mmCIF file of C-alpha atoms and ligand atoms in Angstrom:
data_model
loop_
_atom_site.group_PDB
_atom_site.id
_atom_site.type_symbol
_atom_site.label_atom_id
_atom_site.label_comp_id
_atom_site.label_asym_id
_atom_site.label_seq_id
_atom_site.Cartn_x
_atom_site.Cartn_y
_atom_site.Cartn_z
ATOM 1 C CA UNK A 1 2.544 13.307 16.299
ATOM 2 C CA UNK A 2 5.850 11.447 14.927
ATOM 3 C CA UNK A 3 6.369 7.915 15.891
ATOM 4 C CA UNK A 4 9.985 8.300 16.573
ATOM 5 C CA UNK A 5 8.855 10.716 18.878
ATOM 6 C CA UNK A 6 9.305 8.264 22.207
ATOM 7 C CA UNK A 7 7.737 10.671 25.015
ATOM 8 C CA UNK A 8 4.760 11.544 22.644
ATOM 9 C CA UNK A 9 4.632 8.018 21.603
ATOM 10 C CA UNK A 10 4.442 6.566 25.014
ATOM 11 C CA UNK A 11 2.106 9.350 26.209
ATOM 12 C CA UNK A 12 -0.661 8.093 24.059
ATOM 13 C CA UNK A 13 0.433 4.172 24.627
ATOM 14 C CA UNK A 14 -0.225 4.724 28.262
ATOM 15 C CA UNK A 15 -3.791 5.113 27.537
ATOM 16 C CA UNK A 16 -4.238 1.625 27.619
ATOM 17 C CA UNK A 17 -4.935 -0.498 23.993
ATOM 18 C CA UNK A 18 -5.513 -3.862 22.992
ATOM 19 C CA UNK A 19 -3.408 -3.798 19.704
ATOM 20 C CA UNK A 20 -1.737 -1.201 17.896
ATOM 21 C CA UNK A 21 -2.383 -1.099 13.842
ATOM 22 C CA UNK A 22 1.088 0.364 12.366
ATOM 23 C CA UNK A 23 0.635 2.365 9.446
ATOM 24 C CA UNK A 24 2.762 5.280 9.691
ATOM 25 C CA UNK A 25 5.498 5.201 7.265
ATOM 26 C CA UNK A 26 7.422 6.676 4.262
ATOM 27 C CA UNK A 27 6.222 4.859 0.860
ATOM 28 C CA UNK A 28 7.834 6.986 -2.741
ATOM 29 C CA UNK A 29 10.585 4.665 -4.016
ATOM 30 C CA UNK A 30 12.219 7.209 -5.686
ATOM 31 C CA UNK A 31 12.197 9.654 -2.714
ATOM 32 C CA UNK A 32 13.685 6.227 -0.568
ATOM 33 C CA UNK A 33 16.908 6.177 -3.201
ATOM 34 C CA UNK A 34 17.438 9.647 -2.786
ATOM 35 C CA UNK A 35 17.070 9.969 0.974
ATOM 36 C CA UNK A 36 17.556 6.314 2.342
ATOM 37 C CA UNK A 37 18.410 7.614 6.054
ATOM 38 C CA UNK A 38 14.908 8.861 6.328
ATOM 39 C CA UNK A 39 13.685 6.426 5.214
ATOM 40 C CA UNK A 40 15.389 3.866 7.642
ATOM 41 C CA UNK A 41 14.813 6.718 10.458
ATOM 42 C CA UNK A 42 10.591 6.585 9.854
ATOM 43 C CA UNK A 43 10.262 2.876 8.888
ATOM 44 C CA UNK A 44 12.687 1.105 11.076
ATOM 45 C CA UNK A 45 13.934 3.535 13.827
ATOM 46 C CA UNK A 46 9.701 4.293 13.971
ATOM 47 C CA UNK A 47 8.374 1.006 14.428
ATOM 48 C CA UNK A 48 11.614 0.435 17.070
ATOM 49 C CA UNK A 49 10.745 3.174 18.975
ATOM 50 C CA UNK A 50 6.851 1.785 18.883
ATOM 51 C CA UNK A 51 8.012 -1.743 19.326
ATOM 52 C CA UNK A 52 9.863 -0.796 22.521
ATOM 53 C CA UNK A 53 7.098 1.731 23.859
ATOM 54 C CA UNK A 54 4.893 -1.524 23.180
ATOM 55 C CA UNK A 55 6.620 -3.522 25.413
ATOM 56 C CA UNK A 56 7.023 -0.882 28.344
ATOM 57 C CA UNK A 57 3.252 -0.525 28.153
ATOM 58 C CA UNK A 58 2.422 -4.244 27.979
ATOM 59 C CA UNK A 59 0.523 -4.232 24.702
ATOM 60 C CA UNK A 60 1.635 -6.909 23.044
ATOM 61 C CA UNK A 61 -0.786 -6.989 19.407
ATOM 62 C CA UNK A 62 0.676 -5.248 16.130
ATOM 63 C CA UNK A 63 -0.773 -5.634 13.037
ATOM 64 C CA UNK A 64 2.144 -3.686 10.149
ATOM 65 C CA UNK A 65 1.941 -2.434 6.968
ATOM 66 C CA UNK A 66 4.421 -4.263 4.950
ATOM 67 C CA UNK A 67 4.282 -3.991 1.242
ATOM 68 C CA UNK A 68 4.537 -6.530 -1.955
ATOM 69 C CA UNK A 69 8.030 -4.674 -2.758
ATOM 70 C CA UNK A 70 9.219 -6.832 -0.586
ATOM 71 C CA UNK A 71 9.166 -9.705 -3.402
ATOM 72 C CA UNK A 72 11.547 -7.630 -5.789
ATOM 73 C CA UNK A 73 11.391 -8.187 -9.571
ATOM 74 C CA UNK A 74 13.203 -11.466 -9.661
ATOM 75 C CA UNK A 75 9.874 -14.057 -9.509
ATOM 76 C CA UNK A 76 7.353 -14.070 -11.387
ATOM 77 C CA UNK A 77 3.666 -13.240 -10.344
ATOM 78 C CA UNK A 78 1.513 -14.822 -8.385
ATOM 79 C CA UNK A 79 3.477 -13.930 -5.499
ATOM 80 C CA UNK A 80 3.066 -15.991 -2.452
ATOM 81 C CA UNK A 81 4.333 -15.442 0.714
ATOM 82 C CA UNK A 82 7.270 -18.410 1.444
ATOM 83 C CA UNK A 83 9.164 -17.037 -2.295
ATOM 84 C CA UNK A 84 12.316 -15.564 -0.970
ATOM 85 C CA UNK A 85 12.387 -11.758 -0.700
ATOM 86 C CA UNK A 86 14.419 -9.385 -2.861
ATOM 87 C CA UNK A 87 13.564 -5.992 -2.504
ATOM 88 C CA UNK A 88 15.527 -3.641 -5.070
ATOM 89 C CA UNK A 89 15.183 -0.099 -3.335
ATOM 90 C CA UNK A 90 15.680 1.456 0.278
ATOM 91 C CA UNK A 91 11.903 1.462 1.068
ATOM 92 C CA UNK A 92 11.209 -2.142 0.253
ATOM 93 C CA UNK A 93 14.754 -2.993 2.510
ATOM 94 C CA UNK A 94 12.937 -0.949 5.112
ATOM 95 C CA UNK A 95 9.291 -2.877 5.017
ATOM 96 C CA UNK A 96 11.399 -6.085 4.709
ATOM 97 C CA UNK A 97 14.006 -4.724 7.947
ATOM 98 C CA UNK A 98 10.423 -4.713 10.208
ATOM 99 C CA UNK A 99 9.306 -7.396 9.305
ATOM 100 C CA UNK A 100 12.882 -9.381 10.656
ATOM 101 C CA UNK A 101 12.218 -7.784 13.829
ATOM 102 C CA UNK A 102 8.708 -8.870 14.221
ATOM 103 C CA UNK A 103 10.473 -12.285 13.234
ATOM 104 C CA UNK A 104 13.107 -12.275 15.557
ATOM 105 C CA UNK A 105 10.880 -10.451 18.676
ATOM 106 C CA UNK A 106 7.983 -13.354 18.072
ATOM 107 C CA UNK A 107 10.898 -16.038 18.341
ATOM 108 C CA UNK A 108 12.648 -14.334 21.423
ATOM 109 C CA UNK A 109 9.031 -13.661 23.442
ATOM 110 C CA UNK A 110 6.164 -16.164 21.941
ATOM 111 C CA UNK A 111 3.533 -14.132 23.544
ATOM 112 C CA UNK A 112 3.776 -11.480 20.936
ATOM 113 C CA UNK A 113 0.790 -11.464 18.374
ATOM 114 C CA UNK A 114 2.101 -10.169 15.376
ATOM 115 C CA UNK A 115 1.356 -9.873 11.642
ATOM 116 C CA UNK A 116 3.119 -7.928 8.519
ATOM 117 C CA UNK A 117 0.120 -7.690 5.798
ATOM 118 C CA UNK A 118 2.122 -7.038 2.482
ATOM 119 C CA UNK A 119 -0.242 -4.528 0.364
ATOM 120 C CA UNK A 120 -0.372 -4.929 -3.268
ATOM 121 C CA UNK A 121 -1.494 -1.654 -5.236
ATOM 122 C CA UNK A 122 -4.381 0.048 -2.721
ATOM 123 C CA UNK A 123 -6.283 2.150 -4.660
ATOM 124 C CA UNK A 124 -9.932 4.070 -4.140
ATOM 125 C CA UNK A 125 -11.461 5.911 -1.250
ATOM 126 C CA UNK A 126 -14.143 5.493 0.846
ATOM 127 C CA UNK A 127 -17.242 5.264 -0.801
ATOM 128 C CA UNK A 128 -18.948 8.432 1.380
ATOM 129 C CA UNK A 129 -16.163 10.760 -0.874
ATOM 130 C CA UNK A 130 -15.027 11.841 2.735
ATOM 131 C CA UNK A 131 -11.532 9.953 2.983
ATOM 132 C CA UNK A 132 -9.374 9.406 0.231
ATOM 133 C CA UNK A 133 -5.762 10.201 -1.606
ATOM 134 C CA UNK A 134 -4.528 13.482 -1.500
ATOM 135 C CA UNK A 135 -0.697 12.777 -2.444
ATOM 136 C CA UNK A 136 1.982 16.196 -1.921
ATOM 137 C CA UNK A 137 3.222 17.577 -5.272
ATOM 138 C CA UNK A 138 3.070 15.257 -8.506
ATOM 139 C CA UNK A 139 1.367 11.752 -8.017
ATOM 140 C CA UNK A 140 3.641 8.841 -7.819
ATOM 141 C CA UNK A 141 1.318 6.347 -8.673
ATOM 142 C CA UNK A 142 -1.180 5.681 -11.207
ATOM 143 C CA UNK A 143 -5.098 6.282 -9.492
ATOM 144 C CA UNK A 144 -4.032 9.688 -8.161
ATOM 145 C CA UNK A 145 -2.803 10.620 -11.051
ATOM 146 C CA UNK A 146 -5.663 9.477 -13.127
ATOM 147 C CA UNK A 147 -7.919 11.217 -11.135
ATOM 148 C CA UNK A 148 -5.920 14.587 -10.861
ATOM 149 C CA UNK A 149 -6.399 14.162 -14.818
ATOM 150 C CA UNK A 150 -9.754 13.610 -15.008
ATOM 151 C CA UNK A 151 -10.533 16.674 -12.270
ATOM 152 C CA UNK A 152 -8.611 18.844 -14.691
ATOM 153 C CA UNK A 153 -5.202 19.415 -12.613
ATOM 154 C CA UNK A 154 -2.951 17.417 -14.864
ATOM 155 C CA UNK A 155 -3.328 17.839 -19.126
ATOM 156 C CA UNK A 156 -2.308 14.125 -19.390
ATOM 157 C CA UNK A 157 -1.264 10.853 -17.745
ATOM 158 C CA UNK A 158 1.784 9.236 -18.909
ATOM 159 C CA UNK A 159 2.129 5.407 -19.477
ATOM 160 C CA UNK A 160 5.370 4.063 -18.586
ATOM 161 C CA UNK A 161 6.071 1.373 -20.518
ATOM 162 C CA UNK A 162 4.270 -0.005 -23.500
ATOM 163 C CA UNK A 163 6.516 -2.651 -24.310
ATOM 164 C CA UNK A 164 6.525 -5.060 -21.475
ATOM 165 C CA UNK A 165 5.331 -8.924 -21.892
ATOM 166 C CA UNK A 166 2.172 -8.627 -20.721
ATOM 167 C CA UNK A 167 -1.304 -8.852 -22.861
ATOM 168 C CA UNK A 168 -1.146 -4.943 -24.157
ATOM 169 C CA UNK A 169 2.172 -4.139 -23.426
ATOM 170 C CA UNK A 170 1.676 -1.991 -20.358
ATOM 171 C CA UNK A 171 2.755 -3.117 -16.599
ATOM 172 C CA UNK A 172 0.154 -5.516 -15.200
ATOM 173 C CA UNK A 173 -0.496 -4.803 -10.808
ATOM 174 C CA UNK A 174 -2.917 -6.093 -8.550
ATOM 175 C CA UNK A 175 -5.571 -3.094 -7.157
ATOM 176 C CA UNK A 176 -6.840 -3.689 -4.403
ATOM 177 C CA UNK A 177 -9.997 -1.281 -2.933
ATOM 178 C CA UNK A 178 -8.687 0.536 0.221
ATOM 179 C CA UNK A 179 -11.622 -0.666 2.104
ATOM 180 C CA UNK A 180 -10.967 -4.428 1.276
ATOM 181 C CA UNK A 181 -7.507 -3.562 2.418
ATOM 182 C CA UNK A 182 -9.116 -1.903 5.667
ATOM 183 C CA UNK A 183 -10.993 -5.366 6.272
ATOM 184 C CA UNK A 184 -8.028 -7.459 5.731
ATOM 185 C CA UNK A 185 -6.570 -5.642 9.104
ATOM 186 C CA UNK A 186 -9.771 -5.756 11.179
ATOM 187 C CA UNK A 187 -9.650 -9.896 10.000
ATOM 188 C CA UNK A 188 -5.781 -9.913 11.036
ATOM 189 C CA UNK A 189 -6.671 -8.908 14.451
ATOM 190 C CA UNK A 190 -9.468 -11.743 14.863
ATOM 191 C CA UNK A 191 -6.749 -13.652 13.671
ATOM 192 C CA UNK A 192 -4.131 -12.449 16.075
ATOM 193 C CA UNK A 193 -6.493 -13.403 19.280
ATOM 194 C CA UNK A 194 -6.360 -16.580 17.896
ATOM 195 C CA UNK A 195 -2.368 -17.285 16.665
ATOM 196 C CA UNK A 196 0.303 -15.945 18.269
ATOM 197 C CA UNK A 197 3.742 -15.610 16.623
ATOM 198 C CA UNK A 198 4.745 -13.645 13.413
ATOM 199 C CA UNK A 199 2.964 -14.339 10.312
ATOM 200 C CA UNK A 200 3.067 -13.181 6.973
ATOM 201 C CA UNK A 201 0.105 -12.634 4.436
ATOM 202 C CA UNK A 202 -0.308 -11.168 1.169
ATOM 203 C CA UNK A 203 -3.652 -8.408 0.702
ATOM 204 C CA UNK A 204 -4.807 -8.563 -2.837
ATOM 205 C CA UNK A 205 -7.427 -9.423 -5.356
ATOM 206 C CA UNK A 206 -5.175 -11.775 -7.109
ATOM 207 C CA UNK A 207 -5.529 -10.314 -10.316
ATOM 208 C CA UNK A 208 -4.004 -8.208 -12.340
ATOM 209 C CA UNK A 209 -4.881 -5.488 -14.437
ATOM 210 C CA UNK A 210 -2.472 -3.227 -17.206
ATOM 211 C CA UNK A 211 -2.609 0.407 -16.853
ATOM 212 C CA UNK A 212 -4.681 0.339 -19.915
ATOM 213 C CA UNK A 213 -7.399 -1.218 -18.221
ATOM 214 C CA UNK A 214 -7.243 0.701 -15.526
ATOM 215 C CA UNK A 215 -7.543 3.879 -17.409
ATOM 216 C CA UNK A 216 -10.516 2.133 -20.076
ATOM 217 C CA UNK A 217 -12.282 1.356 -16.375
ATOM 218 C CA UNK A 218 -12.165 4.851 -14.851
ATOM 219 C CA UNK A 219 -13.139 6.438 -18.138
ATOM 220 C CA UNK A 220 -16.376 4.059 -17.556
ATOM 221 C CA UNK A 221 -17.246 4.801 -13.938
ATOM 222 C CA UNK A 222 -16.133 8.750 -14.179
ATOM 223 C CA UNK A 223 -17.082 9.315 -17.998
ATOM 224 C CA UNK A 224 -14.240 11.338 -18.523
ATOM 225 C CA UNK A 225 -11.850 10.704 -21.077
ATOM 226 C CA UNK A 226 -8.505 10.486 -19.870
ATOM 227 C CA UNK A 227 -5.941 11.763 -22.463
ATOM 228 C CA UNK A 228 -2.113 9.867 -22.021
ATOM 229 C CA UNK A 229 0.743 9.312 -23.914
ATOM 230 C CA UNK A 230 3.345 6.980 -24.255
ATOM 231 C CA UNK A 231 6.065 7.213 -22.099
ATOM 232 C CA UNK A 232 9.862 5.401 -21.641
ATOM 233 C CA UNK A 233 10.097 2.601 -18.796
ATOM 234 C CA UNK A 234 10.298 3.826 -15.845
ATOM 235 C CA UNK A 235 13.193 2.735 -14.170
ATOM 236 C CA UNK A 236 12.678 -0.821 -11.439
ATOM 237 C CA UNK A 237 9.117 -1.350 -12.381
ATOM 238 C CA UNK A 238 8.273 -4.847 -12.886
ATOM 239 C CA UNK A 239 6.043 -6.168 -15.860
ATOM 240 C CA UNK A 240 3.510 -7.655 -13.751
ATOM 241 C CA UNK A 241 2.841 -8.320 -9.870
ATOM 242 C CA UNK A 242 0.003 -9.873 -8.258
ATOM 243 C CA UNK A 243 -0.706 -11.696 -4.911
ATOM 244 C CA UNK A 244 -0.927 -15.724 -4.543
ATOM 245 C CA UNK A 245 -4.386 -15.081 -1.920
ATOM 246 C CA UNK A 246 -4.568 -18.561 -0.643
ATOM 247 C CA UNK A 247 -2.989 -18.110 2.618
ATOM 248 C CA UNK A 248 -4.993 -14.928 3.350
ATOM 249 C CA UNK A 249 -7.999 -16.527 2.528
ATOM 250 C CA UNK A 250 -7.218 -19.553 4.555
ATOM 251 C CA UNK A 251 -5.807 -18.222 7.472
ATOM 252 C CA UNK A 252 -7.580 -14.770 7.930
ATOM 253 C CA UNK A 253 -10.707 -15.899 6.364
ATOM 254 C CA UNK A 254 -10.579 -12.570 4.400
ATOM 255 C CA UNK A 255 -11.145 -12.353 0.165
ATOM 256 C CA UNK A 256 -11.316 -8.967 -1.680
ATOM 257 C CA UNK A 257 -14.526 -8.460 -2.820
ATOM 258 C CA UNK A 258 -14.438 -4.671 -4.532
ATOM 259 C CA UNK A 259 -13.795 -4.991 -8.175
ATOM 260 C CA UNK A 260 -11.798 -2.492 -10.805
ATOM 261 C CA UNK A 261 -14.759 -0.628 -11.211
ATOM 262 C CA UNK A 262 -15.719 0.225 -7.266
ATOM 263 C CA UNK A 263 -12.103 1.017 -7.213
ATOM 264 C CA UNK A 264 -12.494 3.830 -9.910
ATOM 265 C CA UNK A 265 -15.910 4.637 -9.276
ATOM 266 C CA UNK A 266 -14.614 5.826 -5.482
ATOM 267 C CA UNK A 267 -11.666 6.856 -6.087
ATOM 268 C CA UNK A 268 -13.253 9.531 -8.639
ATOM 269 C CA UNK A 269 -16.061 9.912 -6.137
ATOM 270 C CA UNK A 270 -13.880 11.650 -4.119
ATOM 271 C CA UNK A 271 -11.660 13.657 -6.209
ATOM 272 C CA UNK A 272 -14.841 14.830 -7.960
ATOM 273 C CA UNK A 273 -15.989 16.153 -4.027
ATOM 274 C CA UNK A 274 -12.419 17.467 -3.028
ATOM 275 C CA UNK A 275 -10.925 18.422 -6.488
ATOM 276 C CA UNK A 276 -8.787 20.424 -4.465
ATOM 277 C CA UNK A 277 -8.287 17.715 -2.186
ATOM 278 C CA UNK A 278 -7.896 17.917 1.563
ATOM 279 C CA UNK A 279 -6.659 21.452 0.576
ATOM 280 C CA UNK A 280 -3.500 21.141 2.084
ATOM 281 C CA UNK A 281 -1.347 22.830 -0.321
ATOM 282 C CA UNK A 282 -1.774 24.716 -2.875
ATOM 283 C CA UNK A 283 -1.618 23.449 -6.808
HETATM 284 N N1 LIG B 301 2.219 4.106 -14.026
HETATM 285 C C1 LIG B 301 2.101 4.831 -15.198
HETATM 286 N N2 LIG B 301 2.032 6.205 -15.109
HETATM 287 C C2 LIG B 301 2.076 6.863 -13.907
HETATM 288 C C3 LIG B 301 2.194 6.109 -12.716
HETATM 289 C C4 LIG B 301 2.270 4.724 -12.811
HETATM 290 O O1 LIG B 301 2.062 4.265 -16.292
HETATM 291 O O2 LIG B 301 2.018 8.104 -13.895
HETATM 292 C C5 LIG B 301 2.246 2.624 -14.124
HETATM 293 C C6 LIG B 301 3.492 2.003 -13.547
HETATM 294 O O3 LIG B 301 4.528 1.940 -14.502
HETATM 295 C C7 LIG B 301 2.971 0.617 -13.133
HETATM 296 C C8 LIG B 301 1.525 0.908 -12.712
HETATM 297 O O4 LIG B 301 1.178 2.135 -13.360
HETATM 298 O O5 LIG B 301 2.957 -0.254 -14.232
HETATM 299 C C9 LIG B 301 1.346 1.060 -11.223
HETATM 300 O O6 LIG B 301 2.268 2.026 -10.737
HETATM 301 P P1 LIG B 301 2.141 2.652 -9.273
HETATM 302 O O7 LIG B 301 3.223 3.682 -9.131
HETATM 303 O O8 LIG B 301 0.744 3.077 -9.009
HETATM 304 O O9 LIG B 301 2.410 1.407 -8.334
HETATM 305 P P2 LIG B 301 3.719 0.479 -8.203
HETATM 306 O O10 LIG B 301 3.255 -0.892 -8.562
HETATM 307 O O11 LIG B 301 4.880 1.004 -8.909
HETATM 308 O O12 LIG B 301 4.040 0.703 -6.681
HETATM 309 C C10 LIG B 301 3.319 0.112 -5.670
HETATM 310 C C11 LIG B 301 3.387 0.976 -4.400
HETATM 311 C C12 LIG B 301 4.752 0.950 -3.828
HETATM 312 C C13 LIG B 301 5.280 -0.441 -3.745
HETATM 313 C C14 LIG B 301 5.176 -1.154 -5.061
HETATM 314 C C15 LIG B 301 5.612 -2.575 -4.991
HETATM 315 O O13 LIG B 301 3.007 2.303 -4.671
HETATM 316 O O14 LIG B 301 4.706 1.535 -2.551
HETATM 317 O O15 LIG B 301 3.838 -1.145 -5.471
HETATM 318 O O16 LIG B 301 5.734 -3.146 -6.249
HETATM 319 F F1 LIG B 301 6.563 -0.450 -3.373
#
């Protein structure tokens, strides 16, 4: 169903929960500059609707899917969660508008238990090959489209950008295995029982890797050769983001513990089992 869909919505809040995780959203930054009403429809207008079917229904637990965009490109990495925000497209405004209103909702009713986990780059699948990233039309960002490569849909990956300041030249982001970033919410909830309020906390490894290592690793763990070329700078991306992990790891008790290679390894698990993936539209 659609979360701005309040009937629907409530329908299934009436069930009865304990907490509500909140990841339905719109996440292309290019699509977000080109259609910034749906985006602030989905994101914000969504997790209102939610927010207020929350409230009629007495469950008072959220754990959202914020995102590092958040940050913007005017710091420099390690990112930690008190440097001001600056995002620099409609979907980062959008994470960044939620996360006010979790702010301002914790401060007008303390009773709320509330936390906005800002993703780095989630990559990989789960390691069964049964659940991972089937993106519509052309990838946006770099695993899927490595892995469409490798399973023969695309000729060649392009690198955006080999002229950054960064150890190779190419963009520098913190991956961070989908099923690290899975544990991170089940540790925010055990963390929620315990904290009331609105907090903040970054989910990532903490380290960075360029897209050249990222391709050099899934060549390893998929020995397939992934052919690329250079391409122009792609227009907002930053030279290099990753996440300042101390107050995750403090308060939530939670590290990352899947490295670049389990990342690749599953991620090409499952494109190698659903080359076609969840065969959802044609290619
Ligand atoms: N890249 C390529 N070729 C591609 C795709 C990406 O070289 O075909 C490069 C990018 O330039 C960047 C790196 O690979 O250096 C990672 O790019 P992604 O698109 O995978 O990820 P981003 O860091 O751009 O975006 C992610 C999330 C967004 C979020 C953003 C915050 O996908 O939702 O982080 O910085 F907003």
């Amino acid at each position: 169903m659609d979360i701005r869909d309040r009937s629907g919505l409530g329908k299934v809040l009436d069930g009865g929960f304990d907490a509500v995780i909140h990841f339905a959203g719109r996440k292309a930054v290019g699509e977000s500059v080109t259609d910034p009403l749906g985006y602030w429809d989905t994101n914000v207008a969504g997790s209102l609707v939610l927010l207020q079917e929350m409230s009629r229904t007495g469950i008072t637990t959220l754990v959202f899917s914020s995102s590092c965009t958040v940050y913007g490109n005017t710091a420099e990495a390690p990112f930690a969660e008190d440097l001001p925000t600056a995002p620099i497209n409609p979907y980062g405004e959008t994470k960044l508008a939620v996360e006010q209103m979790l702010a301002a909702l914790a401060a007008a009713q303390p009773h709320w238990r509330l936390a906005s986990l800002r993703y780095f780059n989630p990559v990989g699948a789960h390691p069964s090959g049964e659940i991972g990233e089937d993106p519509h039309g052309i990838p946006d960002n770099l695993m899927p489209y490595i892995t469409q490569v490798a399973v023969g849909r695309r000729p060649q990956l392009q690198v955006f950008g080999n002229d950054y300041d960064t150890p190779d030249g190419t963009g520098v982001r913190d991956y961070i295995h989908v099923v690290d970033l899975a544990r991170g919410h089940v540790a925010a909830l055990a963390y929620l029982a315990e904290h009331p309020g609105h907090s903040i906390h970054n989910l990532g490894t903490g380290r960075g890797y360029s897209v050249l290592e990222v391709i050099g690793a899934f060549e390893r763990a998929s020995g397939r050769r992934i052919p690329y070329a250079m391409a122009p700078r792609r227009e907002g991306d930053a030279a290099a983001a990753w996440a300042d992990t101390r107050r995750a790891q403090a308060a939530l008790g939670w590290k990352a513990k899947r490295d670049i290679n389990a990342m690749c390894r599953d991620a090409w698990n499952w494109q190698r089992r659903n080359p076609n993936g969840f065969g959802n539209e044609p290619w």
